[in-house]
PDB file of N, CA and C in Angstrom:
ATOM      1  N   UNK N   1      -2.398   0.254 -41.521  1.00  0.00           N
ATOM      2  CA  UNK N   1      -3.836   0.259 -41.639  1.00  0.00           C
ATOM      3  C   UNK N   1      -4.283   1.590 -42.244  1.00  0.00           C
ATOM      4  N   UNK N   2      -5.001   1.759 -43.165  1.00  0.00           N
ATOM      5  CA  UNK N   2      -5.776   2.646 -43.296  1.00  0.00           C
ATOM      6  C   UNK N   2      -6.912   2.262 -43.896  1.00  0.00           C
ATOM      7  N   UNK N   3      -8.267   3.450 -43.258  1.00  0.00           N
ATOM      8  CA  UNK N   3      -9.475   2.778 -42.898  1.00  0.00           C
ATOM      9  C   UNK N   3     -10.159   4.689 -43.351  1.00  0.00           C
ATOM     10  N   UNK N   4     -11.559   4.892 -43.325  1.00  0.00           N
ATOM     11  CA  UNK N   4     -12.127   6.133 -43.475  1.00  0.00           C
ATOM     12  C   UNK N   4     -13.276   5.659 -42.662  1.00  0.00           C
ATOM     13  N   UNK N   5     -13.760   6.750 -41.477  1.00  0.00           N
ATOM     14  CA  UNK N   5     -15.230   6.698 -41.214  1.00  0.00           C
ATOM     15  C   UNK N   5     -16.199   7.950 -41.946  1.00  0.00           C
ATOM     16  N   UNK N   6     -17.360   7.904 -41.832  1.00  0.00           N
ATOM     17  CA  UNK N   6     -18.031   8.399 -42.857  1.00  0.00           C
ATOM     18  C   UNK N   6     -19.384   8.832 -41.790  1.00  0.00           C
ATOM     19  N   UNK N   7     -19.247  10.197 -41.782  1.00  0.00           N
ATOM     20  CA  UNK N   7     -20.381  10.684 -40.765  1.00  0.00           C
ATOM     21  C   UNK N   7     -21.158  11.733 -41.847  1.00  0.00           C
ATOM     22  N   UNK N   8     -22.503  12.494 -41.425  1.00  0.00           N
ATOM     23  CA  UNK N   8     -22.696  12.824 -42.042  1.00  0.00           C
ATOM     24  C   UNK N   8     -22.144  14.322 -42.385  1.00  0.00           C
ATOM     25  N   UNK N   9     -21.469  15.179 -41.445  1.00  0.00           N
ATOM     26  CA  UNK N   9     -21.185  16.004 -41.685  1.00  0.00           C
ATOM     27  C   UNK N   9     -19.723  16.410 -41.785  1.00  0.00           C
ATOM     28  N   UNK N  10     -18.784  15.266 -41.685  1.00  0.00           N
ATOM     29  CA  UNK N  10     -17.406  14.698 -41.332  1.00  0.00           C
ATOM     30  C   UNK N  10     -16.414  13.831 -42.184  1.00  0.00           C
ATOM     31  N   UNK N  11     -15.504  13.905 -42.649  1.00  0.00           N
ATOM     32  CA  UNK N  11     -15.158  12.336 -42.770  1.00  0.00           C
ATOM     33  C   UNK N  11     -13.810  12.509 -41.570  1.00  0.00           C
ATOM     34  N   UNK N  12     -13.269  11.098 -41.405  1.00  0.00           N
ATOM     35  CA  UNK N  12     -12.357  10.588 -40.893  1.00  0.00           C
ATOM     36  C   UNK N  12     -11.771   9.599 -41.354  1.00  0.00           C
ATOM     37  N   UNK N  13     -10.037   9.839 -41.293  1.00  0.00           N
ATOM     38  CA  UNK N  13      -9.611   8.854 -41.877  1.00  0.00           C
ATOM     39  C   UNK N  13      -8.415   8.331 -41.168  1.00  0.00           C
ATOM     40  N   UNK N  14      -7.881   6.793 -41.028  1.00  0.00           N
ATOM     41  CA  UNK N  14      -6.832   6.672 -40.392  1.00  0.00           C
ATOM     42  C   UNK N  14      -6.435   6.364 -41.384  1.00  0.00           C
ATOM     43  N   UNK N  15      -4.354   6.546 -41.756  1.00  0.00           N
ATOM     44  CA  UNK N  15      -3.916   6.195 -42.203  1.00  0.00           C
ATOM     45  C   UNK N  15      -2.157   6.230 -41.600  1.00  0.00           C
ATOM     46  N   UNK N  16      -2.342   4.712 -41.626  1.00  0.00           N
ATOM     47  CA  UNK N  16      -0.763   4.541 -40.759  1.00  0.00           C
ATOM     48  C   UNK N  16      -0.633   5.038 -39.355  1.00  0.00           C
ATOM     49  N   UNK N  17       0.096   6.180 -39.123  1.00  0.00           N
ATOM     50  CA  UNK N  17       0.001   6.863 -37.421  1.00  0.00           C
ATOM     51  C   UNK N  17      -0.539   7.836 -37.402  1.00  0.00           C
ATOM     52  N   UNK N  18      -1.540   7.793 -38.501  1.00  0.00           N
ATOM     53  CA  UNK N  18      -2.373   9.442 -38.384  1.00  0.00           C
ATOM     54  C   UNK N  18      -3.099   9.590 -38.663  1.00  0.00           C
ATOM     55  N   UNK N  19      -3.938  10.485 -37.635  1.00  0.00           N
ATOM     56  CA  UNK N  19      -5.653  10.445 -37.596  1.00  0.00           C
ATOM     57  C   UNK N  19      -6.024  11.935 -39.020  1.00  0.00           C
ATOM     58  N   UNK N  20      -6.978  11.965 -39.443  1.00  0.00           N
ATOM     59  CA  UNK N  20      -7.057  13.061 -40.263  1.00  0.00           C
ATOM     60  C   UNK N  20      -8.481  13.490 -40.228  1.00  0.00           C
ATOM     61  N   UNK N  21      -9.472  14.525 -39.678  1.00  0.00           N
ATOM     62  CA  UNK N  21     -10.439  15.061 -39.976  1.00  0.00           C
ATOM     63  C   UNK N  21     -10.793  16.307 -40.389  1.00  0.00           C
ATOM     64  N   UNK N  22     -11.539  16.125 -41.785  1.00  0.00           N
ATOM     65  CA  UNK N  22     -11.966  17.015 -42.686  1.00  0.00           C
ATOM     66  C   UNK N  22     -13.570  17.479 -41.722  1.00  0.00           C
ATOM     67  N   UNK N  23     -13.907  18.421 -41.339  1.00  0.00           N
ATOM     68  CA  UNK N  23     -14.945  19.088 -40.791  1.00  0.00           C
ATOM     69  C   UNK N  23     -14.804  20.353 -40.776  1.00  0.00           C
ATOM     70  N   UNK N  24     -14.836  20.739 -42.591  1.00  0.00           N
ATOM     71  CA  UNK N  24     -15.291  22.528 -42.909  1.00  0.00           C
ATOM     72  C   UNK N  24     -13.509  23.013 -43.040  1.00  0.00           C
ATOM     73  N   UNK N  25     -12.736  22.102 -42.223  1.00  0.00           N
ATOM     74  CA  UNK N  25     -11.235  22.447 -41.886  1.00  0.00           C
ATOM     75  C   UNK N  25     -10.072  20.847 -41.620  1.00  0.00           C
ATOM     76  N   UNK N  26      -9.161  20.805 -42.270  1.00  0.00           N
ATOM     77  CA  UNK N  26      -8.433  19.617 -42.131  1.00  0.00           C
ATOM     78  C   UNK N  26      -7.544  19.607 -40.616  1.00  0.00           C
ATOM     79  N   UNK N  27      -8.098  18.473 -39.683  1.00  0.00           N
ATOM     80  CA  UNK N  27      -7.137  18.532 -38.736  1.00  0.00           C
ATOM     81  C   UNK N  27      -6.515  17.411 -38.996  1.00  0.00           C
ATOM     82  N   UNK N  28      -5.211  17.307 -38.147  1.00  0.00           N
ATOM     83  CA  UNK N  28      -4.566  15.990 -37.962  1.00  0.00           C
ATOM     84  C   UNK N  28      -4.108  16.075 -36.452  1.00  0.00           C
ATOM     85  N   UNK N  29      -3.676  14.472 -36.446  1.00  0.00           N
ATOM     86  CA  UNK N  29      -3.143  14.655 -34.745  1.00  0.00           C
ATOM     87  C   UNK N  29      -2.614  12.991 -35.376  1.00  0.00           C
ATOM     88  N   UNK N  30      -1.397  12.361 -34.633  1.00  0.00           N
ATOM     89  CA  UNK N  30      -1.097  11.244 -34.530  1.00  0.00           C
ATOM     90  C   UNK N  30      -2.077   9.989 -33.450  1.00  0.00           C
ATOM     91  N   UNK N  31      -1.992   9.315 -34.367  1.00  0.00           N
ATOM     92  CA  UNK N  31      -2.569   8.099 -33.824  1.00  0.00           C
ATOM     93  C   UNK N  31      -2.707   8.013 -32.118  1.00  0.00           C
ATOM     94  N   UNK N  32      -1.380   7.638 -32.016  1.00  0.00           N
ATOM     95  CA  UNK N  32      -0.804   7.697 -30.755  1.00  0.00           C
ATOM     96  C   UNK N  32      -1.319   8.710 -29.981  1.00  0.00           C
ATOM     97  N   UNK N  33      -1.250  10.314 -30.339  1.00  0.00           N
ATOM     98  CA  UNK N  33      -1.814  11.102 -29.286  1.00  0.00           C
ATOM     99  C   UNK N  33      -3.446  10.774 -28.655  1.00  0.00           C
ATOM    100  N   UNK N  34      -4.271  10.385 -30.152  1.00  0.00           N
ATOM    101  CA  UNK N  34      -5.244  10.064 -29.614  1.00  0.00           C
ATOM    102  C   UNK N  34      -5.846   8.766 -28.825  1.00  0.00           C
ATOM    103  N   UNK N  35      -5.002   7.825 -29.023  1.00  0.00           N
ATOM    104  CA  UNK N  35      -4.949   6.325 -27.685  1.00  0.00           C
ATOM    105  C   UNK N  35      -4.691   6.925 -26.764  1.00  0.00           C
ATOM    106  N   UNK N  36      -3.786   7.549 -26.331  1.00  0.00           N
ATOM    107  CA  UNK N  36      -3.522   8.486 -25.083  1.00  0.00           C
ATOM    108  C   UNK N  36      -4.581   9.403 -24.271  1.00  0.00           C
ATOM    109  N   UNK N  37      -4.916  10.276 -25.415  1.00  0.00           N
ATOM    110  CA  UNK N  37      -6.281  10.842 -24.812  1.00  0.00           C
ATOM    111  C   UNK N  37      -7.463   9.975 -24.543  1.00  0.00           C
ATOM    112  N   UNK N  38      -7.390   9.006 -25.230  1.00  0.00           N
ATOM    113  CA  UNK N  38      -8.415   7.835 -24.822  1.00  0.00           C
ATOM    114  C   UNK N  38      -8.212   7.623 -23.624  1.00  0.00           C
ATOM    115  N   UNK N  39      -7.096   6.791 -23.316  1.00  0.00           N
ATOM    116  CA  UNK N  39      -6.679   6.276 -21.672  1.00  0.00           C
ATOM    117  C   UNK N  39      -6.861   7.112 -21.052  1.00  0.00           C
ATOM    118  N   UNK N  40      -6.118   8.329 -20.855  1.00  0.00           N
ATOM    119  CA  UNK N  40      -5.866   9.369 -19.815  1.00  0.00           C
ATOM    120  C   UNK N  40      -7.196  10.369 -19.428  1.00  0.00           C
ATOM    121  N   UNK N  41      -7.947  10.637 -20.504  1.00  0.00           N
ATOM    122  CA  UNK N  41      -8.994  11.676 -20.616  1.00  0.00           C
ATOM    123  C   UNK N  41      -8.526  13.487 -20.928  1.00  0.00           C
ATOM    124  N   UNK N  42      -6.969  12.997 -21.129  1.00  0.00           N
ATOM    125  CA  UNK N  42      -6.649  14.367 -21.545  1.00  0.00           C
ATOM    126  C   UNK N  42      -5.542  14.565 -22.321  1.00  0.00           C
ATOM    127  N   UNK N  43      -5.211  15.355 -22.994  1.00  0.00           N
ATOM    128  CA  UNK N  43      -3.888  15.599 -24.305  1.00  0.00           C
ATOM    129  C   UNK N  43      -4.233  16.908 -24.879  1.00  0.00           C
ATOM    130  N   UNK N  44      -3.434  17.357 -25.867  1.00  0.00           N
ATOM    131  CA  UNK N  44      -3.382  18.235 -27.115  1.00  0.00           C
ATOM    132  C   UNK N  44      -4.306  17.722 -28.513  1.00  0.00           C
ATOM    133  N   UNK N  45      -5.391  18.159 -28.723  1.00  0.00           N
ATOM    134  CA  UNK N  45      -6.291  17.342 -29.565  1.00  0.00           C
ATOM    135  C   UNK N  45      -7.732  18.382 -30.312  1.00  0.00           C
ATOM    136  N   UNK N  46      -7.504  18.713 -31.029  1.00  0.00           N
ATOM    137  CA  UNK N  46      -8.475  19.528 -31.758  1.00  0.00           C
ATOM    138  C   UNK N  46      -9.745  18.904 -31.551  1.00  0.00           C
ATOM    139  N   UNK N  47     -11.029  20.146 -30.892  1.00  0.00           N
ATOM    140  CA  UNK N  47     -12.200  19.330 -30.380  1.00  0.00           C
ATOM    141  C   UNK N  47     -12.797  18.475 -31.694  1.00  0.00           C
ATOM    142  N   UNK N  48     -12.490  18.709 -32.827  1.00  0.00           N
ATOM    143  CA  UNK N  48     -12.940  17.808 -33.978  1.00  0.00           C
ATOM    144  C   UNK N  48     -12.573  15.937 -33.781  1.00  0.00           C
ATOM    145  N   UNK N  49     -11.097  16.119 -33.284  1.00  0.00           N
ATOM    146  CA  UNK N  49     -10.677  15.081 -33.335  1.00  0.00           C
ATOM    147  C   UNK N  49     -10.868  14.267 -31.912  1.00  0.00           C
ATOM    148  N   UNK N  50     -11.347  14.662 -30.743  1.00  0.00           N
ATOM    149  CA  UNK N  50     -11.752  14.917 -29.742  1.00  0.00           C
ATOM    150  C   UNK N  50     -13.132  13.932 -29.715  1.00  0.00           C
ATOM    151  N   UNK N  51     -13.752  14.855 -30.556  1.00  0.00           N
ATOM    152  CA  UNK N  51     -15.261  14.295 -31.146  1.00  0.00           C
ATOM    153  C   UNK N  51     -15.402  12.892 -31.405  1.00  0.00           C
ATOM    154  N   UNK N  52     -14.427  12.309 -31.853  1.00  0.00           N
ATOM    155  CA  UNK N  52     -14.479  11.264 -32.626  1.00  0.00           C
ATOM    156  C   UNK N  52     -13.747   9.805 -32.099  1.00  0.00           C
ATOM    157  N   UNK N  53     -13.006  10.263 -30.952  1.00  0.00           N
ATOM    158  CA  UNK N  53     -12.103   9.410 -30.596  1.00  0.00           C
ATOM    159  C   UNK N  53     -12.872   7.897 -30.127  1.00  0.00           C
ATOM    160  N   UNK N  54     -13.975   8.240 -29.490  1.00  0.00           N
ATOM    161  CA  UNK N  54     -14.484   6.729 -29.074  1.00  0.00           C
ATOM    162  C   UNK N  54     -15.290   5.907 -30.270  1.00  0.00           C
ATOM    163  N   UNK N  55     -14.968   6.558 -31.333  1.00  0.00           N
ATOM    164  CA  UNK N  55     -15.321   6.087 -33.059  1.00  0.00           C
ATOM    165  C   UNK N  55     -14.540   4.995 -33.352  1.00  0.00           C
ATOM    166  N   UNK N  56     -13.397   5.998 -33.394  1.00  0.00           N
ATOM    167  CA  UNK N  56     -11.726   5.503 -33.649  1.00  0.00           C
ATOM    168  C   UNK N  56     -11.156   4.093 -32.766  1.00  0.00           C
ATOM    169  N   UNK N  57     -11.525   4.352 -31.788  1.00  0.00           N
ATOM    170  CA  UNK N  57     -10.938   3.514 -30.526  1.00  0.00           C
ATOM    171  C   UNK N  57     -11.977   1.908 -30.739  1.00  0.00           C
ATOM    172  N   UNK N  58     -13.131   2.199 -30.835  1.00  0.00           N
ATOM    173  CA  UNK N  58     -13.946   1.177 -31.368  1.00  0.00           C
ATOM    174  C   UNK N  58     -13.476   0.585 -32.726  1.00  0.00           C
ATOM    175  N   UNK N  59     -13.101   1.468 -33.565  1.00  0.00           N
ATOM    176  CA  UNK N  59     -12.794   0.242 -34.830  1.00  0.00           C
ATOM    177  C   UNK N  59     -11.078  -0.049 -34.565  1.00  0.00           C
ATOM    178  N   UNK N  60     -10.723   0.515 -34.112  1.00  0.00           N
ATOM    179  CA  UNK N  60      -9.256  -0.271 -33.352  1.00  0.00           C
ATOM    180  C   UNK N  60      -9.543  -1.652 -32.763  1.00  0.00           C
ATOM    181  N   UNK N  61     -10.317  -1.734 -31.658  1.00  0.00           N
ATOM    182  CA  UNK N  61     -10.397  -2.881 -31.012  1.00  0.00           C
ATOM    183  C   UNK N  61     -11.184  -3.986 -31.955  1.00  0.00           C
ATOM    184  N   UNK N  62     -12.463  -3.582 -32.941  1.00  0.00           N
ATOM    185  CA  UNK N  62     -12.637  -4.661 -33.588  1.00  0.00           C
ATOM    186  C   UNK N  62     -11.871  -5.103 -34.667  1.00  0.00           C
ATOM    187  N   UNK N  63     -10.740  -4.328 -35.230  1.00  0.00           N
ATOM    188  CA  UNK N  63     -10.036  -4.910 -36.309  1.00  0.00           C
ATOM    189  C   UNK N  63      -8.507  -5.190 -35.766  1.00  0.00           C
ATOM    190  N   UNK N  64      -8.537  -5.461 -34.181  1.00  0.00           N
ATOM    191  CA  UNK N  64      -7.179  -5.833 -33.491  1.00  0.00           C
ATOM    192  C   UNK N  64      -5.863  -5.087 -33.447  1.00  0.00           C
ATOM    193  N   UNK N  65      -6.549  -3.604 -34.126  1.00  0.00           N
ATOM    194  CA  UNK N  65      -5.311  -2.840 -34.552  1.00  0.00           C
ATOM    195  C   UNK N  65      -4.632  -2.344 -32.881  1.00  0.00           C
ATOM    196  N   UNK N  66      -5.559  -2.048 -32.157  1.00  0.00           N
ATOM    197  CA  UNK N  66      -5.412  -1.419 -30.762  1.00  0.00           C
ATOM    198  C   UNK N  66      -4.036  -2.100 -29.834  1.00  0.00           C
ATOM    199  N   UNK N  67      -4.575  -3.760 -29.793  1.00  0.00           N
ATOM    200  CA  UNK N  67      -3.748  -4.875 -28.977  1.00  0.00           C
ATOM    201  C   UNK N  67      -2.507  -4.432 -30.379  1.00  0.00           C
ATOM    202  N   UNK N  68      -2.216  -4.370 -31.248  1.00  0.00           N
ATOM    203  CA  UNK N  68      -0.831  -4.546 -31.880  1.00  0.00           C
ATOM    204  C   UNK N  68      -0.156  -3.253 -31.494  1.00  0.00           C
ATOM    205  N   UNK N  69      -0.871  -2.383 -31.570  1.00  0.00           N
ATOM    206  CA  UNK N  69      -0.260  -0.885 -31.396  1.00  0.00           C
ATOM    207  C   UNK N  69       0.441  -0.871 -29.888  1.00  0.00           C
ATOM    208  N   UNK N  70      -0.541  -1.347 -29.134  1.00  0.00           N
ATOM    209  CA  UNK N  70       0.400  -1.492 -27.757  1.00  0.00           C
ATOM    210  C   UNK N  70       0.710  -2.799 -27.349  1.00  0.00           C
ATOM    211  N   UNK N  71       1.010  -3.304 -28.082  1.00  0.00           N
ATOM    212  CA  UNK N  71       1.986  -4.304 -27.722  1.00  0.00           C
ATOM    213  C   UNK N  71       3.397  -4.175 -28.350  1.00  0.00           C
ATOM    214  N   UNK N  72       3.323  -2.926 -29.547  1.00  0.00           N
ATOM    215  CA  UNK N  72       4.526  -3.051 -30.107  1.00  0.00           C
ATOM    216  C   UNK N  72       5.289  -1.686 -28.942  1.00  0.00           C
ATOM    217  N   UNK N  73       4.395  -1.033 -28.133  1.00  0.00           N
ATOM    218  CA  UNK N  73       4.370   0.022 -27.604  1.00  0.00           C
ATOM    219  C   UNK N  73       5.426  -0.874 -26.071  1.00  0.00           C
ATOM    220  N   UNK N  74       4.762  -1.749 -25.599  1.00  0.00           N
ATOM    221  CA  UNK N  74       5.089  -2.438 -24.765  1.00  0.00           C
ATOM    222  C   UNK N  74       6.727  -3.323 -25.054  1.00  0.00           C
ATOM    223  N   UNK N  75       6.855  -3.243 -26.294  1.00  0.00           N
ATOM    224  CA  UNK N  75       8.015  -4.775 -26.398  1.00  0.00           C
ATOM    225  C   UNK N  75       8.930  -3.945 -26.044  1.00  0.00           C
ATOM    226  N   UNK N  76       8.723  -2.422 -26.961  1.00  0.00           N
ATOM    227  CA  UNK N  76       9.563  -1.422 -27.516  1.00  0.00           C
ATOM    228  C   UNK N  76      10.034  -0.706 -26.117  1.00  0.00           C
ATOM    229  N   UNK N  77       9.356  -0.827 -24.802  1.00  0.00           N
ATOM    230  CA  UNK N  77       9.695  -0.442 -23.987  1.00  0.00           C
ATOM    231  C   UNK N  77       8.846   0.870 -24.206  1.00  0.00           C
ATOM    232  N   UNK N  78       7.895   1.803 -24.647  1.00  0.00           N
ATOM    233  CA  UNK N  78       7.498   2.891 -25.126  1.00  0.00           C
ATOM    234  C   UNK N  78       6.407   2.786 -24.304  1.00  0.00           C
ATOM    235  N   UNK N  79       6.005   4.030 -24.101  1.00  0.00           N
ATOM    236  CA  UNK N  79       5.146   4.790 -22.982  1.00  0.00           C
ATOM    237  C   UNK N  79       3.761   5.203 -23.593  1.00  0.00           C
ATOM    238  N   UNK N  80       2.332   4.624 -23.515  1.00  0.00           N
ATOM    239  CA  UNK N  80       1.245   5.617 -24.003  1.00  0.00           C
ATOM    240  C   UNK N  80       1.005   6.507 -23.272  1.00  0.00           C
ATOM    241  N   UNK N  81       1.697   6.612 -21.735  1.00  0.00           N
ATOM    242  CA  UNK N  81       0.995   7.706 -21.164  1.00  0.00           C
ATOM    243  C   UNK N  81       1.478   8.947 -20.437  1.00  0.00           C
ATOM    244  N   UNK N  82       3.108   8.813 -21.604  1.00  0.00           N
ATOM    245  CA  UNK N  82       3.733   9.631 -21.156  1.00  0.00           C
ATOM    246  C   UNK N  82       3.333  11.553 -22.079  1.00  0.00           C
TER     247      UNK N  82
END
């Protein structure tokens, strides 16, 4: 999947397992870390990317990407909340 959100002072972009935000400075963080910080309420996560996560997590669930990610997380025997 790759997808861009479009804020006004921001962009964001997913592509494949990685989150990417341009705000004045390029962060990245993996996909995965940030589902994690979703669930848990805590991780390693630049407050940019931080910012944005219940953005992210919303267009996951409407374009079904979320249920595939952990289900492949689940077959695989793999941990989101480790």
């Amino acid at each position: 999947m790759r997808t861009k959100l479009g804020y006004e002072d921001k962009l964001v972009e997913i592509a494949e397992n990685e989150v990417v935000v341009f705000d004045g400075k390029l962060y990245t963080a993996p996909l995965e870390e940030v589902i994690k910080y979703y669930l848990s309420g805590s991780g390693v996560l630049p407050p940019a990317i931080r910012d944005v996560t219940n953005d992210i997590i919303r267009l996951l669930l409407r374009t079904g990407e979320l249920e595939t990610i952990i289900h492949s997380k689940v077959q695989y025997g793999e941990s989101l909340s480790d």
